[in-house]
């Protein structure tokens, strides 16, 4: 059996599984082909299919045009025009059932789309609005003709921290292993509106919840978190490599020096691991595998770690300019840290992974 490039993803991964045998071998698109004399194949599908990738790319082309990275220095949030255009392309209804007016896409397509949003540093309210579609019995939006717009929020001890969403209809609160949507009262006090390139607010309480997330809904939220962080890791890699090729020192690009090469190589490995684990987790959800919750937590841990390390290495490659206000690297690091806080932290994901190691029963309990 010859493994494709995308099959050989677990050299640095978190979880490995035994491969079953048959007389067929797996292709990159998930199909199976016969090969005389070859007696092994992969029964597990590790990645979204080529068709799923192509479908996600139809959204991603629009996202790239709507969310140029240089917009971040002009505004922390997306303009009303961008929100409307994202609505028009069906971004916020892509995973709703067709009966509910959506496109009926699965977790794999959603992860690919959200990864692109992460690469473009979409504001946290856009990500939270996508996540809100996975709440149970959410009801009709208070504004006719569009979906609920949600602000992201998380509980930190006795206080609630809300990020962005000044004009949001609801607040998507993450609280430990639970999540719920609350109406946005707009009464929270401002913490910061400058340093984090998002508007941060805090308060002690929210209005009563209007929709809850069951275990599967929370799992989808964590997959979305992981996909965004994987996208940030890729952008940190891309911008770091680009700068290493442009910046010259001692008569040649700094990318020619071994220490910088090592940074770029480590960033490439980390970004690839993050993308691949997110892809595997999304497929596990779509196929309703017993280990889906475990794979999602692994994706969150791998992608979050990759985002933090890559954004830090990107600043290192850029040198002093990486900290300057007009540069992008520091924004990438700040966005990664905010998203990890919203997701509940990487240590919590690590604990869930450790708990799941108790056996299959633990995996089912976290599903």
CSV table of C-alpha atoms in Angstrom, one decimal:
chain,number,residue,atom,x,y,z
A,1,UNK,CA,0.0,0.0,0.0
A,2,UNK,CA,1.2,3.5,-0.9
A,3,UNK,CA,0.2,6.2,1.5
A,4,UNK,CA,-0.8,9.5,0.1
A,5,UNK,CA,0.7,12.7,1.4
A,6,UNK,CA,-2.5,13.4,3.3
A,7,UNK,CA,-2.7,10.0,4.8
A,8,UNK,CA,0.7,10.3,6.5
A,9,UNK,CA,-0.3,12.9,9.0
A,10,UNK,CA,0.2,11.3,12.4
A,11,UNK,CA,4.0,11.4,12.6
A,12,UNK,CA,3.6,14.3,15.0
A,13,UNK,CA,-0.1,13.8,15.8
A,14,UNK,CA,-1.8,13.0,19.1
A,15,UNK,CA,-3.8,9.8,18.3
A,16,UNK,CA,-2.9,6.8,16.2
A,17,UNK,CA,-5.1,3.9,15.3
A,18,UNK,CA,-4.4,0.4,14.0
A,19,UNK,CA,-5.0,-0.1,10.3
A,20,UNK,CA,-7.3,-2.9,9.2
A,21,UNK,CA,-6.5,-5.1,6.3
A,22,UNK,CA,-8.2,-5.9,3.0
A,23,UNK,CA,-7.3,-6.2,-0.7
A,24,UNK,CA,-7.9,-2.5,-1.5
A,25,UNK,CA,-6.1,0.7,-0.8
A,26,UNK,CA,-7.3,4.2,0.0
A,27,UNK,CA,-7.2,7.2,-2.2
A,28,UNK,CA,-6.9,10.8,-1.1
A,29,UNK,CA,-10.6,11.4,-1.8
A,30,UNK,CA,-11.7,8.6,0.4
A,31,UNK,CA,-12.5,6.2,-2.5
A,32,UNK,CA,-11.0,2.7,-2.6
A,33,UNK,CA,-9.2,1.1,-5.5
A,34,UNK,CA,-8.0,-2.4,-6.2
A,35,UNK,CA,-4.3,-3.3,-6.4
A,36,UNK,CA,-3.2,-6.8,-7.2
A,37,UNK,CA,-0.8,-8.3,-4.7
A,38,UNK,CA,-1.4,-5.6,-2.1
A,39,UNK,CA,-3.2,-6.7,1.0
A,40,UNK,CA,-3.6,-3.6,3.2
A,41,UNK,CA,-5.8,-0.6,3.2
A,42,UNK,CA,-7.0,2.2,5.5
A,43,UNK,CA,-10.6,1.8,6.6
A,44,UNK,CA,-10.7,5.1,8.5
A,45,UNK,CA,-11.0,8.2,6.4
A,46,UNK,CA,-8.7,10.9,7.8
A,47,UNK,CA,-9.6,14.0,5.7
A,48,UNK,CA,-12.4,15.8,4.0
A,49,UNK,CA,-12.9,14.5,0.5
A,50,UNK,CA,-12.0,16.4,-2.6
A,51,UNK,CA,-15.6,17.2,-3.2
A,52,UNK,CA,-16.0,18.6,0.3
A,53,UNK,CA,-12.9,20.8,-0.2
A,54,UNK,CA,-14.1,22.1,-3.5
A,55,UNK,CA,-17.5,23.0,-2.0
A,56,UNK,CA,-15.8,24.8,0.9
A,57,UNK,CA,-13.6,26.7,-1.6
A,58,UNK,CA,-16.6,28.3,-3.2
A,59,UNK,CA,-17.1,30.1,0.2
A,60,UNK,CA,-13.4,30.7,0.8
A,61,UNK,CA,-13.0,32.6,-2.5
A,62,UNK,CA,-15.6,35.1,-1.3
A,63,UNK,CA,-14.1,35.3,2.2
A,64,UNK,CA,-10.7,36.2,0.8
A,65,UNK,CA,-12.1,39.1,-1.2
A,66,UNK,CA,-14.2,40.4,1.7
A,67,UNK,CA,-11.6,40.1,4.5
A,68,UNK,CA,-8.2,41.5,3.5
A,69,UNK,CA,-5.8,41.5,6.4
A,70,UNK,CA,-4.9,45.2,6.1
A,71,UNK,CA,-8.5,46.1,7.1
A,72,UNK,CA,-7.6,45.3,10.7
A,73,UNK,CA,-5.7,48.6,11.2
A,74,UNK,CA,-8.8,50.5,10.2
A,75,UNK,CA,-11.4,48.8,12.3
A,76,UNK,CA,-11.6,46.0,14.9
A,77,UNK,CA,-14.9,44.8,13.7
A,78,UNK,CA,-16.4,43.9,10.4
A,79,UNK,CA,-18.4,46.6,8.6
A,80,UNK,CA,-22.2,46.3,8.0
A,81,UNK,CA,-21.4,45.9,4.3
A,82,UNK,CA,-19.2,42.9,5.0
A,83,UNK,CA,-21.7,41.3,7.4
A,84,UNK,CA,-24.4,41.6,4.7
A,85,UNK,CA,-22.2,40.1,2.1
A,86,UNK,CA,-21.3,37.2,4.3
A,87,UNK,CA,-25.0,36.7,4.8
A,88,UNK,CA,-25.6,36.9,1.1
A,89,UNK,CA,-23.1,34.1,0.3
A,90,UNK,CA,-24.8,31.9,2.9
A,91,UNK,CA,-22.0,31.7,5.4
A,92,UNK,CA,-24.2,31.8,8.5
A,93,UNK,CA,-26.7,29.2,7.2
A,94,UNK,CA,-24.3,26.8,5.5
A,95,UNK,CA,-24.7,24.1,8.1
A,96,UNK,CA,-28.4,24.5,8.7
A,97,UNK,CA,-30.7,21.8,7.3
A,98,UNK,CA,-32.1,22.5,3.9
A,99,UNK,CA,-35.6,22.5,5.4
A,100,UNK,CA,-34.5,25.4,7.6
A,101,UNK,CA,-33.2,27.4,4.6
A,102,UNK,CA,-29.6,26.3,4.9
A,103,UNK,CA,-27.2,24.4,2.7
A,104,UNK,CA,-27.0,21.2,4.8
A,105,UNK,CA,-23.2,21.1,5.0
A,106,UNK,CA,-21.4,18.9,7.5
A,107,UNK,CA,-18.7,19.4,10.0
A,108,UNK,CA,-15.9,18.8,7.4
A,109,UNK,CA,-17.1,21.7,5.2
A,110,UNK,CA,-17.7,23.9,8.1
A,111,UNK,CA,-14.2,23.3,9.5
A,112,UNK,CA,-12.6,24.1,6.1
A,113,UNK,CA,-14.6,27.4,5.8
A,114,UNK,CA,-13.9,28.5,9.4
A,115,UNK,CA,-10.2,27.7,8.9
A,116,UNK,CA,-10.2,30.3,6.1
A,117,UNK,CA,-12.0,32.8,8.4
A,118,UNK,CA,-9.1,32.1,10.8
A,119,UNK,CA,-6.6,32.8,8.1
A,120,UNK,CA,-8.3,36.2,7.4
A,121,UNK,CA,-8.7,37.0,11.1
A,122,UNK,CA,-12.4,37.3,11.0
A,123,UNK,CA,-13.7,39.1,14.1
A,124,UNK,CA,-14.9,36.9,17.0
A,125,UNK,CA,-18.5,37.9,16.4
A,126,UNK,CA,-18.5,36.3,13.0
A,127,UNK,CA,-17.1,33.1,14.5
A,128,UNK,CA,-19.7,33.2,17.3
A,129,UNK,CA,-22.5,33.8,14.9
A,130,UNK,CA,-21.5,30.6,13.0
A,131,UNK,CA,-21.4,28.7,16.3
A,132,UNK,CA,-24.8,30.0,17.3
A,133,UNK,CA,-26.4,28.0,14.5
A,134,UNK,CA,-25.6,24.8,16.5
A,135,UNK,CA,-27.8,25.9,19.5
A,136,UNK,CA,-31.0,23.9,20.1
A,137,UNK,CA,-34.3,25.5,19.4
A,138,UNK,CA,-32.8,28.9,18.9
A,139,UNK,CA,-35.9,30.4,17.3
A,140,UNK,CA,-36.3,33.3,14.8
A,141,UNK,CA,-33.8,36.1,14.7
A,142,UNK,CA,-35.2,39.4,16.1
A,143,UNK,CA,-34.2,41.1,12.8
A,144,UNK,CA,-36.2,39.9,9.8
A,145,UNK,CA,-34.2,38.5,6.9
A,146,UNK,CA,-31.0,37.5,8.8
A,147,UNK,CA,-29.7,35.1,11.3
A,148,UNK,CA,-28.9,35.8,14.9
A,149,UNK,CA,-25.7,37.8,15.3
A,150,UNK,CA,-23.8,36.7,18.4
A,151,UNK,CA,-21.0,38.1,20.5
A,152,UNK,CA,-18.5,35.7,22.0
A,153,UNK,CA,-18.2,35.5,25.8
A,154,UNK,CA,-16.6,33.3,28.5
A,155,UNK,CA,-16.8,33.1,32.2
A,156,UNK,CA,-13.7,34.0,34.2
A,157,UNK,CA,-14.4,33.4,37.8
A,158,UNK,CA,-17.2,35.7,39.0
A,159,UNK,CA,-17.2,37.9,35.9
A,160,UNK,CA,-18.2,37.4,32.3
A,161,UNK,CA,-16.0,38.7,29.5
A,162,UNK,CA,-17.6,39.5,26.2
A,163,UNK,CA,-15.6,40.1,23.0
A,164,UNK,CA,-16.9,42.3,20.2
A,165,UNK,CA,-20.4,42.2,19.1
A,166,UNK,CA,-21.5,45.8,20.1
A,167,UNK,CA,-24.5,45.4,17.7
A,168,UNK,CA,-25.0,41.7,18.4
A,169,UNK,CA,-28.5,40.3,19.1
A,170,UNK,CA,-27.2,37.7,21.5
A,171,UNK,CA,-24.2,36.7,23.5
A,172,UNK,CA,-22.8,33.1,23.2
A,173,UNK,CA,-21.5,32.4,26.6
A,174,UNK,CA,-18.9,29.6,27.2
A,175,UNK,CA,-19.0,28.4,30.7
A,176,UNK,CA,-16.9,25.3,31.5
A,177,UNK,CA,-18.2,22.4,29.6
A,178,UNK,CA,-21.5,24.2,28.7
A,179,UNK,CA,-22.6,26.9,26.4
A,180,UNK,CA,-25.8,29.0,26.0
A,181,UNK,CA,-27.1,31.9,24.0
A,182,UNK,CA,-28.4,35.0,26.0
A,183,UNK,CA,-30.0,38.1,24.7
A,184,UNK,CA,-27.6,41.0,24.5
A,185,UNK,CA,-28.6,43.6,27.0
A,186,UNK,CA,-25.8,46.0,26.0
A,187,UNK,CA,-25.1,46.9,29.6
A,188,UNK,CA,-21.6,45.4,30.1
A,189,UNK,CA,-18.8,47.8,30.9
A,190,UNK,CA,-15.8,48.3,28.6
A,191,UNK,CA,-12.5,46.8,29.5
A,192,UNK,CA,-10.5,47.6,26.4
A,193,UNK,CA,-11.2,48.9,22.9
A,194,UNK,CA,-7.6,49.3,21.6
A,195,UNK,CA,-4.9,46.9,22.7
A,196,UNK,CA,-6.5,43.6,21.8
A,197,UNK,CA,-7.9,44.7,18.4
A,198,UNK,CA,-11.4,43.7,19.7
A,199,UNK,CA,-13.8,45.5,22.0
A,200,UNK,CA,-13.7,43.8,25.4
A,201,UNK,CA,-16.5,44.1,27.9
A,202,UNK,CA,-17.2,42.6,31.3
A,203,UNK,CA,-20.2,42.1,33.6
A,204,UNK,CA,-21.4,39.9,36.4
A,205,UNK,CA,-24.5,38.5,34.8
A,206,UNK,CA,-26.4,38.1,31.5
A,207,UNK,CA,-30.1,38.0,30.7
A,208,UNK,CA,-31.8,34.6,30.8
A,209,UNK,CA,-30.7,32.2,28.1
A,210,UNK,CA,-32.7,31.9,24.9
A,211,UNK,CA,-31.1,28.6,23.7
A,212,UNK,CA,-28.8,25.9,25.1
A,213,UNK,CA,-26.1,23.8,23.5
A,214,UNK,CA,-26.2,20.0,24.0
A,215,UNK,CA,-23.1,17.9,24.1
A,216,UNK,CA,-22.9,17.7,20.3
A,217,UNK,CA,-23.4,21.4,20.0
A,218,UNK,CA,-20.5,22.1,22.4
A,219,UNK,CA,-18.4,19.7,20.4
A,220,UNK,CA,-19.1,21.7,17.2
A,221,UNK,CA,-18.2,24.9,19.0
A,222,UNK,CA,-14.8,23.3,20.0
A,223,UNK,CA,-14.2,22.2,16.4
A,224,UNK,CA,-14.9,25.7,15.2
A,225,UNK,CA,-12.4,27.0,17.8
A,226,UNK,CA,-9.8,24.6,16.6
A,227,UNK,CA,-10.4,25.4,12.9
A,228,UNK,CA,-10.0,29.2,13.6
A,229,UNK,CA,-6.7,28.6,15.5
A,230,UNK,CA,-5.4,26.3,12.7
A,231,UNK,CA,-6.1,29.1,10.3
A,232,UNK,CA,-4.2,31.6,12.4
A,233,UNK,CA,-1.2,29.2,12.6
A,234,UNK,CA,-1.2,29.1,8.7
A,235,UNK,CA,-1.3,32.9,8.4
A,236,UNK,CA,1.6,33.2,10.9
A,237,UNK,CA,3.5,30.7,8.8
A,238,UNK,CA,2.7,32.5,5.5
A,239,UNK,CA,3.6,36.0,6.7
A,240,UNK,CA,6.8,34.8,8.5
A,241,UNK,CA,8.1,33.0,5.4
A,242,UNK,CA,7.2,35.9,3.2
A,243,UNK,CA,9.1,38.4,5.4
A,244,UNK,CA,12.1,36.0,5.7
A,245,UNK,CA,12.3,36.1,1.9
A,246,UNK,CA,12.0,39.9,1.7
A,247,UNK,CA,14.1,41.1,4.6
A,248,UNK,CA,17.8,41.3,3.7
A,249,UNK,CA,20.8,41.3,6.1
A,250,UNK,CA,24.5,40.9,5.3
A,251,UNK,CA,23.6,40.9,1.6
A,252,UNK,CA,21.1,38.1,1.5
A,253,UNK,CA,17.5,37.3,2.7
A,254,UNK,CA,17.3,36.4,6.3
A,255,UNK,CA,15.5,33.2,5.3
A,256,UNK,CA,18.9,31.9,4.1
A,257,UNK,CA,20.2,31.8,7.7
A,258,UNK,CA,19.9,28.5,9.5
A,259,UNK,CA,18.2,29.8,12.6
A,260,UNK,CA,15.4,31.4,10.6
A,261,UNK,CA,15.1,28.3,8.4
A,262,UNK,CA,14.5,26.3,11.6
A,263,UNK,CA,11.8,28.7,12.7
A,264,UNK,CA,10.0,28.4,9.4
A,265,UNK,CA,10.3,24.6,9.2
A,266,UNK,CA,8.9,24.2,12.7
A,267,UNK,CA,6.1,26.6,11.9
A,268,UNK,CA,5.3,24.6,8.7
A,269,UNK,CA,5.1,21.3,10.7
A,270,UNK,CA,2.9,22.9,13.4
A,271,UNK,CA,0.5,24.4,10.9
A,272,UNK,CA,0.2,21.2,9.0
A,273,UNK,CA,-0.4,19.1,12.1
A,274,UNK,CA,-3.1,21.6,13.2
A,275,UNK,CA,-4.9,21.5,9.8
A,276,UNK,CA,-4.7,17.7,9.6
A,277,UNK,CA,-6.0,17.1,13.1
A,278,UNK,CA,-8.9,19.5,12.6
A,279,UNK,CA,-9.7,17.7,9.3
A,280,UNK,CA,-9.6,14.3,11.1
A,281,UNK,CA,-11.8,15.6,13.9
A,282,UNK,CA,-14.4,17.0,11.5
A,283,UNK,CA,-14.6,13.7,9.6
A,284,UNK,CA,-15.0,11.9,12.9
A,285,UNK,CA,-18.0,14.1,13.7
A,286,UNK,CA,-19.6,13.6,10.3
A,287,UNK,CA,-19.2,9.8,10.5
A,288,UNK,CA,-20.5,9.8,14.1
A,289,UNK,CA,-17.5,8.0,15.4
A,290,UNK,CA,-17.2,7.0,19.0
A,291,UNK,CA,-14.0,8.9,19.4
A,292,UNK,CA,-15.3,12.1,17.8
A,293,UNK,CA,-15.2,14.1,21.1
A,294,UNK,CA,-11.7,13.0,21.8
A,295,UNK,CA,-10.5,13.9,18.3
A,296,UNK,CA,-12.1,17.4,18.6
A,297,UNK,CA,-10.2,18.0,21.9
A,298,UNK,CA,-7.0,16.8,20.3
A,299,UNK,CA,-7.6,19.2,17.4
A,300,UNK,CA,-8.2,22.1,19.9
A,301,UNK,CA,-5.0,21.3,21.7
A,302,UNK,CA,-2.9,20.8,18.6
A,303,UNK,CA,-4.3,23.9,16.8
A,304,UNK,CA,-4.1,26.1,19.9
A,305,UNK,CA,-0.5,25.1,20.5
A,306,UNK,CA,0.4,25.7,16.9
A,307,UNK,CA,-1.3,29.1,16.8
A,308,UNK,CA,0.6,30.3,19.9
A,309,UNK,CA,4.0,28.9,18.8
A,310,UNK,CA,3.7,30.1,15.2
A,311,UNK,CA,2.5,33.6,16.1
A,312,UNK,CA,5.4,33.9,18.6
A,313,UNK,CA,7.9,32.6,16.0
A,314,UNK,CA,6.5,35.0,13.4
A,315,UNK,CA,7.2,37.9,15.8
A,316,UNK,CA,10.7,36.6,16.3
A,317,UNK,CA,11.3,36.4,12.5
A,318,UNK,CA,10.0,40.0,12.0
A,319,UNK,CA,12.2,41.3,14.9
A,320,UNK,CA,11.4,44.7,16.3
A,321,UNK,CA,8.8,45.5,13.6
A,322,UNK,CA,6.8,42.5,14.8
A,323,UNK,CA,5.8,44.4,17.9
A,324,UNK,CA,4.9,47.7,16.1
A,325,UNK,CA,1.4,48.8,15.8
A,326,UNK,CA,1.3,49.0,12.0
A,327,UNK,CA,2.5,45.3,11.7
A,328,UNK,CA,0.4,42.2,11.6
A,329,UNK,CA,2.4,39.7,13.8
A,330,UNK,CA,1.3,41.0,17.2
A,331,UNK,CA,-2.4,41.0,16.1
A,332,UNK,CA,-2.1,37.3,15.2
A,333,UNK,CA,-0.8,36.5,18.7
A,334,UNK,CA,-3.4,38.6,20.5
A,335,UNK,CA,-6.2,37.0,18.4
A,336,UNK,CA,-4.9,33.5,19.2
A,337,UNK,CA,-4.8,34.2,22.9
A,338,UNK,CA,-8.4,35.6,22.9
A,339,UNK,CA,-9.8,32.7,21.0
A,340,UNK,CA,-8.1,30.2,23.4
A,341,UNK,CA,-9.6,32.1,26.3
A,342,UNK,CA,-13.0,31.9,24.7
A,343,UNK,CA,-12.6,28.1,24.1
A,344,UNK,CA,-11.8,27.6,27.8
A,345,UNK,CA,-8.1,27.2,27.6
A,346,UNK,CA,-5.7,24.5,26.3
A,347,UNK,CA,-5.2,23.0,29.8
A,348,UNK,CA,-8.9,22.1,30.0
A,349,UNK,CA,-8.7,20.4,26.6
A,350,UNK,CA,-5.6,18.5,27.9
A,351,UNK,CA,-7.5,17.3,30.9
A,352,UNK,CA,-10.4,16.1,28.8
A,353,UNK,CA,-7.9,14.2,26.6
A,354,UNK,CA,-6.3,12.6,29.7
A,355,UNK,CA,-9.7,11.7,31.1
A,356,UNK,CA,-10.7,10.0,27.8
A,357,UNK,CA,-7.6,7.8,28.1
A,358,UNK,CA,-9.5,5.8,30.7
A,359,UNK,CA,-11.1,3.9,27.9
A,360,UNK,CA,-14.0,3.9,25.3
A,361,UNK,CA,-16.5,4.5,28.0
A,362,UNK,CA,-14.9,7.9,28.8
A,363,UNK,CA,-14.9,8.8,25.2
A,364,UNK,CA,-18.7,8.2,25.0
A,365,UNK,CA,-19.2,10.2,28.2
A,366,UNK,CA,-17.6,13.3,26.6
A,367,UNK,CA,-19.4,12.9,23.3
